[in-house]
Coordinates of C-alpha atoms and ligand atoms in Angstrom, one line a residue:
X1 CA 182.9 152.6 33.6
X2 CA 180.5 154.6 35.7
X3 CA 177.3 154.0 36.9
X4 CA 174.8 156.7 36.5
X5 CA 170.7 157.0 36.8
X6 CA 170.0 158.4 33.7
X7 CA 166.4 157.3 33.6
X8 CA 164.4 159.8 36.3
X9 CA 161.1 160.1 36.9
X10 CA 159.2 162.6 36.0
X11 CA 158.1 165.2 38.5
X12 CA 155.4 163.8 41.2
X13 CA 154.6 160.8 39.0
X14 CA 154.7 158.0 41.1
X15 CA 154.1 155.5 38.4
X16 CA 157.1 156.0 36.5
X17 CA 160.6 154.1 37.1
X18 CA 164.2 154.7 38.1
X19 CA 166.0 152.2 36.1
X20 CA 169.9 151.4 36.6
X21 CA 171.9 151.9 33.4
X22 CA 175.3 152.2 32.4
X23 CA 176.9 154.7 30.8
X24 CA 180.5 155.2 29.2
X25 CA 182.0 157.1 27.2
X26 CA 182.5 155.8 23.5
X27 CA 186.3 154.8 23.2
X28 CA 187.4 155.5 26.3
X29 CA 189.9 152.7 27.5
X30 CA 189.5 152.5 30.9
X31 CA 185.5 152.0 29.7
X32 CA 186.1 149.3 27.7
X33 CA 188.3 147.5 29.7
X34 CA 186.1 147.1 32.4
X35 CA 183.4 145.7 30.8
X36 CA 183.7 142.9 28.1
X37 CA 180.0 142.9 26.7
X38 CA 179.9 146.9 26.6
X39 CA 183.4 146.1 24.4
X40 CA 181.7 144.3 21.7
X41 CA 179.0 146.4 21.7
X42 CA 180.6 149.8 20.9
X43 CA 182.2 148.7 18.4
X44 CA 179.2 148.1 16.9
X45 CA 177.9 151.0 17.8
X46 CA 180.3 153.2 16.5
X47 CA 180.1 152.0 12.9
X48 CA 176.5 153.9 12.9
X49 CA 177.2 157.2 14.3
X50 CA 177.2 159.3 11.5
X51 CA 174.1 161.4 11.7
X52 CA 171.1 161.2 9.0
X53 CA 169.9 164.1 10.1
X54 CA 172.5 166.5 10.9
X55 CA 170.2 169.3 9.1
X56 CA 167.8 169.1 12.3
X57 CA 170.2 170.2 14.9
X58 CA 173.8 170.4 16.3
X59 CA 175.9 167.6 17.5
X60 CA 176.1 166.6 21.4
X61 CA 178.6 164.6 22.7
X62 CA 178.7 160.6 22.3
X63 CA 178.0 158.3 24.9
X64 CA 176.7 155.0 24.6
X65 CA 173.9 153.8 27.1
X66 CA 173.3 150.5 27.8
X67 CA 169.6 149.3 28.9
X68 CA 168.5 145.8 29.8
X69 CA 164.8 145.2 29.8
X70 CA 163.0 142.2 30.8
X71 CA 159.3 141.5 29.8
X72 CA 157.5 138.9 31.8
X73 CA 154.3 138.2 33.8
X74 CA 153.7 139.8 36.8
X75 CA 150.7 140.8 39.2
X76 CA 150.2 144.1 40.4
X77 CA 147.4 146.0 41.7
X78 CA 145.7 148.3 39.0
X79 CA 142.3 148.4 40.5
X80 CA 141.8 148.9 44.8
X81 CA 142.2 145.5 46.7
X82 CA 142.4 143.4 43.5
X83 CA 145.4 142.0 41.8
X84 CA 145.5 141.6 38.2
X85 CA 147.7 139.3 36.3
X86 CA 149.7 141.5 33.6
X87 CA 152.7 141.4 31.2
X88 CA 155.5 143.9 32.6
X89 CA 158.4 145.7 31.6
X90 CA 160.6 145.6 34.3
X91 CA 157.8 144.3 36.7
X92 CA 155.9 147.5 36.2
X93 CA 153.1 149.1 33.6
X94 CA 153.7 150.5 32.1
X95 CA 157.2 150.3 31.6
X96 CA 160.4 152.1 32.8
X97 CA 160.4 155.5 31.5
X98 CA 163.4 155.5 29.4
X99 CA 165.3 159.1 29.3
X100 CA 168.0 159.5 26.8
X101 CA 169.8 162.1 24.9
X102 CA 170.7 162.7 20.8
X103 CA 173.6 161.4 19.8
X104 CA 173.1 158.5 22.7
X105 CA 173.8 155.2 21.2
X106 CA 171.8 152.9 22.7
X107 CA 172.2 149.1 23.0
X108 CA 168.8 147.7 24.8
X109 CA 169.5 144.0 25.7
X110 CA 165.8 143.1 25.7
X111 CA 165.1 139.0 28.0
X112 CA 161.6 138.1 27.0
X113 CA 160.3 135.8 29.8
X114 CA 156.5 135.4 28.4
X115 CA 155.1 132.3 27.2
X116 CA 154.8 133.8 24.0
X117 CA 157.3 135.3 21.1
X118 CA 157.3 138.9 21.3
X119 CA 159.5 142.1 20.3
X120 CA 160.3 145.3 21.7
X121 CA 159.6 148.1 18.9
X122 CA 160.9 151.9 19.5
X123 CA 158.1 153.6 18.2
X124 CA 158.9 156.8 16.1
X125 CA 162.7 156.1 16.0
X126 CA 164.7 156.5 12.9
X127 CA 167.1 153.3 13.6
X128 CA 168.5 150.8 11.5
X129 CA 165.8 147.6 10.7
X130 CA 167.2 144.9 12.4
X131 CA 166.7 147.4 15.4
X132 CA 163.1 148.3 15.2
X133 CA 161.2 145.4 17.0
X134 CA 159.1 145.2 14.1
X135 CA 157.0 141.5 13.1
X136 CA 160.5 140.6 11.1
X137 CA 162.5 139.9 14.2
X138 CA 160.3 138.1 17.1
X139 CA 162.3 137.1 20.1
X140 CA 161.6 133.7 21.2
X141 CA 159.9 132.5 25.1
X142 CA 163.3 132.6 27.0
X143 CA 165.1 134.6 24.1
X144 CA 167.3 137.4 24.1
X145 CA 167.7 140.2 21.4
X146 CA 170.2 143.5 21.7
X147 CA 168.1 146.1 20.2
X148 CA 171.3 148.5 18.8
X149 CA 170.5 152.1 17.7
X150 CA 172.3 155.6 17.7
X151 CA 169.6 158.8 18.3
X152 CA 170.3 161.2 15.8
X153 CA 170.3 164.9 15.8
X154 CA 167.2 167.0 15.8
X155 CA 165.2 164.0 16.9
X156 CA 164.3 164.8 20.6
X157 CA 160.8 164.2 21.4
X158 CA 158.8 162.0 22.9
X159 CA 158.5 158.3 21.7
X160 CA 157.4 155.2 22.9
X161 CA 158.0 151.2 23.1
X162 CA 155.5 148.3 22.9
X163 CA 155.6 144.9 21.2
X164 CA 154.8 144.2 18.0
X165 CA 154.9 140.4 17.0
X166 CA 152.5 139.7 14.4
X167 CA 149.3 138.6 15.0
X168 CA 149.2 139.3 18.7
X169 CA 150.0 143.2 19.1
X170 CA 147.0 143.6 20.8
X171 CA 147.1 140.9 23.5
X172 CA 150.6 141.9 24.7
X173 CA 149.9 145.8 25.1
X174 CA 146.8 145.4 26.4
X175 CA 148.2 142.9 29.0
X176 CA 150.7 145.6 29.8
X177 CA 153.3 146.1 27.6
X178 CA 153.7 149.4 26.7
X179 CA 156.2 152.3 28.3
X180 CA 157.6 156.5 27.2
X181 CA 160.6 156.7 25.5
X182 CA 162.1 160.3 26.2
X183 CA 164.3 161.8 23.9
X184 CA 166.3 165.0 24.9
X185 CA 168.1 168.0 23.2
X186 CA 171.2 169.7 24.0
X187 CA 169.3 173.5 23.4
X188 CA 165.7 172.5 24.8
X189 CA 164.3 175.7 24.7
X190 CA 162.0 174.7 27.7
X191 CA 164.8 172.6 29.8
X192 CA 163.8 174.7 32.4
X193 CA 160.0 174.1 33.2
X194 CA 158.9 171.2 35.5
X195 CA 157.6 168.1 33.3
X196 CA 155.6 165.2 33.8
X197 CA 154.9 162.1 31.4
X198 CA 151.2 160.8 31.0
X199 CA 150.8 157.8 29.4
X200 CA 147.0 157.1 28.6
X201 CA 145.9 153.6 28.5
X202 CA 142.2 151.9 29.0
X203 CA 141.3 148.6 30.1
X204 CA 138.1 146.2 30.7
X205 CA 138.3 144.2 34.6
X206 CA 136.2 141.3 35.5
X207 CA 134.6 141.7 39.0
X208 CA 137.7 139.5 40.2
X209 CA 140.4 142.1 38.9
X210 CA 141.5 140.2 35.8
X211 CA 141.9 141.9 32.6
X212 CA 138.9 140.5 30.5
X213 CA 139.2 139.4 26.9
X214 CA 136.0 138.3 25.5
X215 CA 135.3 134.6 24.0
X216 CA 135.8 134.4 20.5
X217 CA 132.5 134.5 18.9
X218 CA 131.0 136.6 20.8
X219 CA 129.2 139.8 20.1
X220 CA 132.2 141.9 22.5
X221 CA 135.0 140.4 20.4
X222 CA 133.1 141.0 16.9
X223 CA 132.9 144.6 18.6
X224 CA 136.7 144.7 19.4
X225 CA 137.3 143.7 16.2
X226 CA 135.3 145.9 14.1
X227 CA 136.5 149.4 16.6
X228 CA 139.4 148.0 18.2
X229 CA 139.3 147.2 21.9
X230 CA 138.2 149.7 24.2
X231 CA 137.5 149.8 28.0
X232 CA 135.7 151.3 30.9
X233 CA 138.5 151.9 32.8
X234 CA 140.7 154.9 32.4
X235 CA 144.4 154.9 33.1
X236 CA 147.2 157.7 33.3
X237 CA 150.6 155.9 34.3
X238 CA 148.5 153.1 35.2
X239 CA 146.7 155.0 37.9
X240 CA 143.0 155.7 38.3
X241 CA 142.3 159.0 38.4
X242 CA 146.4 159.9 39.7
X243 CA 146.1 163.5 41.3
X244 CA 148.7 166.1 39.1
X245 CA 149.9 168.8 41.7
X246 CA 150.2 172.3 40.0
X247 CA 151.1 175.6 42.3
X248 CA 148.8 178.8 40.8
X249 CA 150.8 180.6 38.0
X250 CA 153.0 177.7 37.6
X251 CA 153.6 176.3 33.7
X252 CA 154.1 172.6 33.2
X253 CA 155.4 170.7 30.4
X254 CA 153.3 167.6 29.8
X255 CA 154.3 164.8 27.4
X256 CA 151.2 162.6 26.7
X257 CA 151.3 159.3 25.0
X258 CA 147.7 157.7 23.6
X259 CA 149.0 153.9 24.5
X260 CA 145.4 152.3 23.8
X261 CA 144.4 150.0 21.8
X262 CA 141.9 152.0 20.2
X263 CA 140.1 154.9 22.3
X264 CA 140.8 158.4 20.9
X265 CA 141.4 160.7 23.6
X266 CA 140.2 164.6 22.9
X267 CA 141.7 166.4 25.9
X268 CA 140.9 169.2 27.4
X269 CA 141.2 170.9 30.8
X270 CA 138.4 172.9 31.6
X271 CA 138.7 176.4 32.6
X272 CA 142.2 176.4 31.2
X273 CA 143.6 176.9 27.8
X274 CA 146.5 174.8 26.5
X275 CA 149.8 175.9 24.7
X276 CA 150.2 172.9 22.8
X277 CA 154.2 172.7 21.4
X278 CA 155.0 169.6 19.9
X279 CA 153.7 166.5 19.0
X280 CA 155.6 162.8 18.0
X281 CA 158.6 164.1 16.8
X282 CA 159.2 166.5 19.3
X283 CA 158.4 170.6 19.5
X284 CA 157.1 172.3 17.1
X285 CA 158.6 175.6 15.3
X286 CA 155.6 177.9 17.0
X287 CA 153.6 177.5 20.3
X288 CA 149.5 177.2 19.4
X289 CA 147.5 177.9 21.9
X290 CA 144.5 175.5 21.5
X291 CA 141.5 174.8 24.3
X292 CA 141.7 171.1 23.0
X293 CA 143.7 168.4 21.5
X294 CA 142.8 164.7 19.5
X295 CA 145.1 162.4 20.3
X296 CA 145.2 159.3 18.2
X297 CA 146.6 155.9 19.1
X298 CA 150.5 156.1 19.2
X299 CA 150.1 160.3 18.9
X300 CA 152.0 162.0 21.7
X301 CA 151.7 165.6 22.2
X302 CA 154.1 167.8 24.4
X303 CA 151.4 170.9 26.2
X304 CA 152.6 173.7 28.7
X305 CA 149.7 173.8 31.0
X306 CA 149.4 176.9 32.7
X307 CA 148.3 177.1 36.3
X308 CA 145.6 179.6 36.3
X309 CA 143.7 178.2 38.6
X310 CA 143.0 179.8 42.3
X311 CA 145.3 178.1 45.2
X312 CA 143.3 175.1 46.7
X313 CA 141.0 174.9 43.3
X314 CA 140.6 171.4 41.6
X315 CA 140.2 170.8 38.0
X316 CA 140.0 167.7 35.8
X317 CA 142.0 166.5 32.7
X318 CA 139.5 164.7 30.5
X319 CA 138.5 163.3 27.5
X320 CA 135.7 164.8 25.6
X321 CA 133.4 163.0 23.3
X322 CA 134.9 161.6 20.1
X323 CA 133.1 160.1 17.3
X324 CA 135.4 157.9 15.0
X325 CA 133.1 155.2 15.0
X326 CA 130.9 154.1 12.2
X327 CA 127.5 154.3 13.1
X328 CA 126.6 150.5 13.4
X329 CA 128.9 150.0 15.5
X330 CA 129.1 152.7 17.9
X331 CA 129.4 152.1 21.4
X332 CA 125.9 153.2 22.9
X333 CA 128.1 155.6 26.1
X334 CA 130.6 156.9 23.1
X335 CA 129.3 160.8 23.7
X336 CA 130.6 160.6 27.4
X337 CA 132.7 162.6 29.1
X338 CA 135.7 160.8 30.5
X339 CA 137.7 161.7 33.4
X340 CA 141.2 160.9 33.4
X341 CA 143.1 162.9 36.2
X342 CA 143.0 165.4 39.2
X343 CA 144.8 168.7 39.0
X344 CA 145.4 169.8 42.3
X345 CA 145.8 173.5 42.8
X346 CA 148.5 173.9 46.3
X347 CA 147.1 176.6 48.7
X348 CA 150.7 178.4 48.3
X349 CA 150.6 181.8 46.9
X350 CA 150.5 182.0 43.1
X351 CA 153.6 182.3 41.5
X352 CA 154.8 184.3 38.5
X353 CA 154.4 182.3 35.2
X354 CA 157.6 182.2 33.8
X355 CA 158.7 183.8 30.4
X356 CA 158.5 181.5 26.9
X357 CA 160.1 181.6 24.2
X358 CA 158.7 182.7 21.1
X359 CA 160.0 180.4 18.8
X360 CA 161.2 176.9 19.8
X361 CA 163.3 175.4 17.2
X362 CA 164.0 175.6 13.5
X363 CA 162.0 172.5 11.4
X364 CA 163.8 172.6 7.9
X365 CA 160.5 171.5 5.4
X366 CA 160.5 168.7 3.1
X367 CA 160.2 169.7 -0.4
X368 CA 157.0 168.7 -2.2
X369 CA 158.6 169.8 -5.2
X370 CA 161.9 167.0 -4.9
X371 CA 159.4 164.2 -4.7
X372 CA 160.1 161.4 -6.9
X373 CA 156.8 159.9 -6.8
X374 CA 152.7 160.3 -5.3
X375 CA 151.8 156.9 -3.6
X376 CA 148.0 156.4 -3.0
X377 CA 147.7 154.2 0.2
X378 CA 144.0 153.6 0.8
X379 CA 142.9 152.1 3.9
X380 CA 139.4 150.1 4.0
X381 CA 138.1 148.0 7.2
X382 CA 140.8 145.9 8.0
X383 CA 143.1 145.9 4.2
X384 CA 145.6 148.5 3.3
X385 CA 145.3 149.0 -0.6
X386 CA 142.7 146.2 -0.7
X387 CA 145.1 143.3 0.6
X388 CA 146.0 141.7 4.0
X389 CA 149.6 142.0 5.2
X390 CA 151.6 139.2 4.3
X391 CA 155.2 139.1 5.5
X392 CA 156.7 137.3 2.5
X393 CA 155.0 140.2 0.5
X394 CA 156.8 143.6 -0.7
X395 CA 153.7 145.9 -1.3
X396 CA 155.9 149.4 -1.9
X397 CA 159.6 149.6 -3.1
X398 CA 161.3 153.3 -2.1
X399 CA 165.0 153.8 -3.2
X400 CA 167.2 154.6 -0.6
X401 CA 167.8 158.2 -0.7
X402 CA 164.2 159.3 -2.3
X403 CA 161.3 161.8 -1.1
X404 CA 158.0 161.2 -1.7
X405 CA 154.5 162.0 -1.1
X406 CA 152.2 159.7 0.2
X407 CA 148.6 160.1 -0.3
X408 CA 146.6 157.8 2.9
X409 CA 143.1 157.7 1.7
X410 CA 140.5 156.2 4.5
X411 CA 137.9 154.8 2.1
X412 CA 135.6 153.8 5.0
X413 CA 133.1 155.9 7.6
X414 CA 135.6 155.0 10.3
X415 CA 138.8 156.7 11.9
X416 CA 142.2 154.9 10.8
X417 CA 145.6 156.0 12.4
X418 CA 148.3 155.8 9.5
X419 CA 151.5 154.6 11.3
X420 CA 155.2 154.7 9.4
X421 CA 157.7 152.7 11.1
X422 CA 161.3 153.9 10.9
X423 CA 160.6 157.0 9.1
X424 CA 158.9 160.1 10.0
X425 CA 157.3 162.8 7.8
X426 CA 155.7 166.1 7.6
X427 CA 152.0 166.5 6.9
X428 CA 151.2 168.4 3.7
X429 CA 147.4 168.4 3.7
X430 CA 144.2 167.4 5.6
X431 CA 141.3 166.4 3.5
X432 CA 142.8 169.6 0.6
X433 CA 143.5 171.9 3.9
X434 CA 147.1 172.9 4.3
X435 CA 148.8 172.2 7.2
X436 CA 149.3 175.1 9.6
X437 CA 152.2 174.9 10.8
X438 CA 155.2 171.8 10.5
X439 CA 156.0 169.3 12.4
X440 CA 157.4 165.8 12.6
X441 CA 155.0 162.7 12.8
X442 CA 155.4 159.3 12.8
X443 CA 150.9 158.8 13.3
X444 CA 148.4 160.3 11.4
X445 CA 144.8 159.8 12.5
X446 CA 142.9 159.9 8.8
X447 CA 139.7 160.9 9.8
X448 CA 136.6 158.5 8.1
X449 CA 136.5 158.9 3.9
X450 CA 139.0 161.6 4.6
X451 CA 142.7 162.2 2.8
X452 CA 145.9 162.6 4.1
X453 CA 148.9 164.0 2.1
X454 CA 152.5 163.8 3.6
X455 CA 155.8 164.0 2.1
X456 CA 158.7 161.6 4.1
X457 CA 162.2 161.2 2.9
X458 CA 163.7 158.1 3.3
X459 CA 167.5 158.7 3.8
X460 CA 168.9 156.2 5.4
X461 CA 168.1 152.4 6.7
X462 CA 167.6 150.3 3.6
X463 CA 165.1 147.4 4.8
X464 CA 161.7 145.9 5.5
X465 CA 159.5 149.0 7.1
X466 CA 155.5 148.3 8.5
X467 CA 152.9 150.9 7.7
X468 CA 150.0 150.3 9.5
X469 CA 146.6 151.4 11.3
X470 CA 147.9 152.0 14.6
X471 CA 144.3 150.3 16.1
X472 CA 145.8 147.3 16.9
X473 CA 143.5 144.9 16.6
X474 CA 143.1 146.6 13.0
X475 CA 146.6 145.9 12.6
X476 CA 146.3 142.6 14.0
X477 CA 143.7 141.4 11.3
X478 CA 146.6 142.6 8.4
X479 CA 145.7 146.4 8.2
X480 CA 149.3 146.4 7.3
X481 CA 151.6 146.5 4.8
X482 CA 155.4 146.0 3.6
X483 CA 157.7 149.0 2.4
X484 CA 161.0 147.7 1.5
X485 CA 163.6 150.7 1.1
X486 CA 166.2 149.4 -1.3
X487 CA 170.0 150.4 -1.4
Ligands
CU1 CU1 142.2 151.0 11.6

């Protein structure tokens, strides 16, 4: 068996992780003899190779990675000269950046040393139930749990991973859980073009550093509750204000994960147009070229960021204003400007931008017309379909094999992220307006007493799948519901 660093960090990020794995070849002897646990594992493995979604792209060769992540508490300094007691992956936050390829199979042996039950859930992954972290399958204090999946075909893109034990989702990512999970192709069309990995987050700090969660009761939780928790402070790998070095005429690959609780980011770059290319389930068919983006809780977007800045110039990533609030509510400082990093133009000569591609991938469409049923799912403040989540509850049945559209209606004058787990889907329609182009989502943010359409086919992993608001403190009250896929 070999070791090899197969998690790197992106470019220039200091935040993010190298983390040790190891890597062998599926079936080879020499491999398996060396290394008893990785023995029992591939065989399990192996048994779930067969792609689901073969359609999406060609084959690459097998491997099996094995990852072992440890949550716990730790303290680290987030804020200058203050230490702040967190939950860590790996002793960091966020987490490990985990890099992997399609066709890996993955076995993550997950140690949970918090005080608390918790889970480890691959966001966006098409992986078998027992795998997916979700309320079902929380992991004891002191507990262990191998999280087994196989990436299939056509899925590169970029995901992520945060706990999800029901009721306290909230707690445990705002504490620090929460890390980018980087799925690669074998034909990336842009392999070639520096990248870096943002993951956005925002916190609230008492004076002394800690991370402060209001007393129960009072008017800051009733307004956590009713918008989901937001803070003051901004964060991009966990960083204040990280400066982003960019050369003039360079083009950059950014993968940007919203990891907040609640906050809506609408980025822009001023001065500078975006090429925006994929979003959660990886590139899109056609580059758009787009001055800003919203980016929803549990949305990623990937964006080529052109340098066309002059050498030694600064700009700003931000984000702009965004009203999802209802009115009553409303945070009083919601129509500020927020700065989130510091691109730093190097006084080196500018450099030719580098060709693009026209066209990035094929993304085969789901047929509207093979759908077997229209399910209405209509969100309100805190109930999906007028009911709490209740885990001994089945509130949608799906046979195994079956397309459908689902019709997410937000009933209420407030933004609600629709999160699938297991499955994703292409977006037919915004409020009646056809979408422009396809892509693969796993979050759609359903703007207040707006509609939804999407069409998801669900062909593999008979099981217990969450849909949910993705503001977790929403989905924390039981603004979530059961979908049980049968065989
Ligand atoms: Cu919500």
């Amino acid at each position: 068996m070999r070791d090899l660093r197969l998690f790197s960090a992106p470019p220039r990020d200091a935040s993010s992780a190298q983390v040790r794995t190891r890597v062998s070849r599926l079936l080879e002897p020499h491999a398996l003899a060396l290394c008893a646990a990785a023995v029992l594992s591939l065989g399990i493995v192996a048994a779930t190779v067969a792609p689901a979604r073969a359609a999406r792209g060609p084959a690459t060769p097998l491997r099996t990675v094995e990852i072992t992540i440890t949550a716990a508490p730790a303290r680290l300094t987030i804020l200058p000269g203050l230490a702040t007691d967190v939950y860590a992956y790996d002793g960091r936050v966020p987490g490990p950046t985990i890099e992997l390829r399609e066709g890996d199979s993955v076995i993550v042996h997950f140690r949970n040393e918090l005080p608390e039950a918790s889970t480890i859930h691959w966001h966006g992954i098409h992986l078998p139930f027992v795998a997916d972290g979700s309320p079902f399958h929380p992991v004891a204090p002191g507990g262990t749990h191998d999280y087994v999946f196989t990436l299939q075909p056509g899925s590169a893109g970029t995901y992520w991973y945060h706990p999800h034990p029901h009721p306290v989702t909230t707690h445990q990512v705002v504490k620090g859980l929460f890390g980018a999970l980087i799925v690669r192709a074998p034909d990336d069309p842009l392999s070639d073009i520096p990248e870096r990995v943002l993951v956005l987050s925002d916190n609230r700090f008492t004076s002394g550093g800690a991370i402060d969660f209001p007393a129960s009761g009072s008017l800051q939780a009733t307004m956590d509750a009713e918008n989901g928790r937001e803070g003051d402070v901004m964060l991009v790998n966990g960083q204040v204000m990280p400066v982003l070095p960019i050369r003039a005429g360079e083009v950059q690959r950014w993968r940007i994960i919203n990891a907040s609780a609640a906050r809506v980011y609408r980025l822009a770059i001023p001065g500078h147009r975006l090429l925006h290319v994929g979003d959660d389930g990886g590139l899109f068919e056609d580059p758009v070229e787009v001055d800003e983006i919203v980016l929803a809780n549990a949305e990623r977007v990937e964006l080529l960021v052109r340098g066309t800045g002059a050498p030694g110039s600064r700009a700003l990533l931000q984000s702009l204003p965004y009203d999802r609030y209802i009115p009553q509510t409303r945070p009083a400082d919601w129509n500020r400007t927020r700065d989130l990093a510091v691109l730093e133009y190097s006084t080196e000569p500018p450099r030719t931008a580098p060709a693009l591609p026209a066209r990035l991938r094929e993304i085969p469409a789901l047929d509207p017309t093979t759908a077997r049923e229209t399910r209405v799912v209509a969100m309100s403040q805190g109930m999906i379909n007028g009911r709490h989540m209740d885990m001994h509850r089945v509130d949608l049945q799906v046979k195994l094999g079956a397309t459908e559209i689902w019709q997410i209606e937000n009933l209420v004058g407030m933004d609600h992220p629709f999160h699938l787990h297991g499955f994703q889907f292409q977006v037919l329609e915004r409020d009646g307006v056809p979408e422009p182009f396809r892509s693969w989502k796993d979050v759609v943010n359903v703007p207040k007493h707006q509609t939804v359409r999407l069409i998801v086919r669900f062909d593999d992993f008979p099981g217990k799948w969450m849909f949910h608001c993705h503001i977790l403190d929403h989905e924390d009250q039981g603004m979530m519901g059961v979908l049980e896929v049968t065989p």
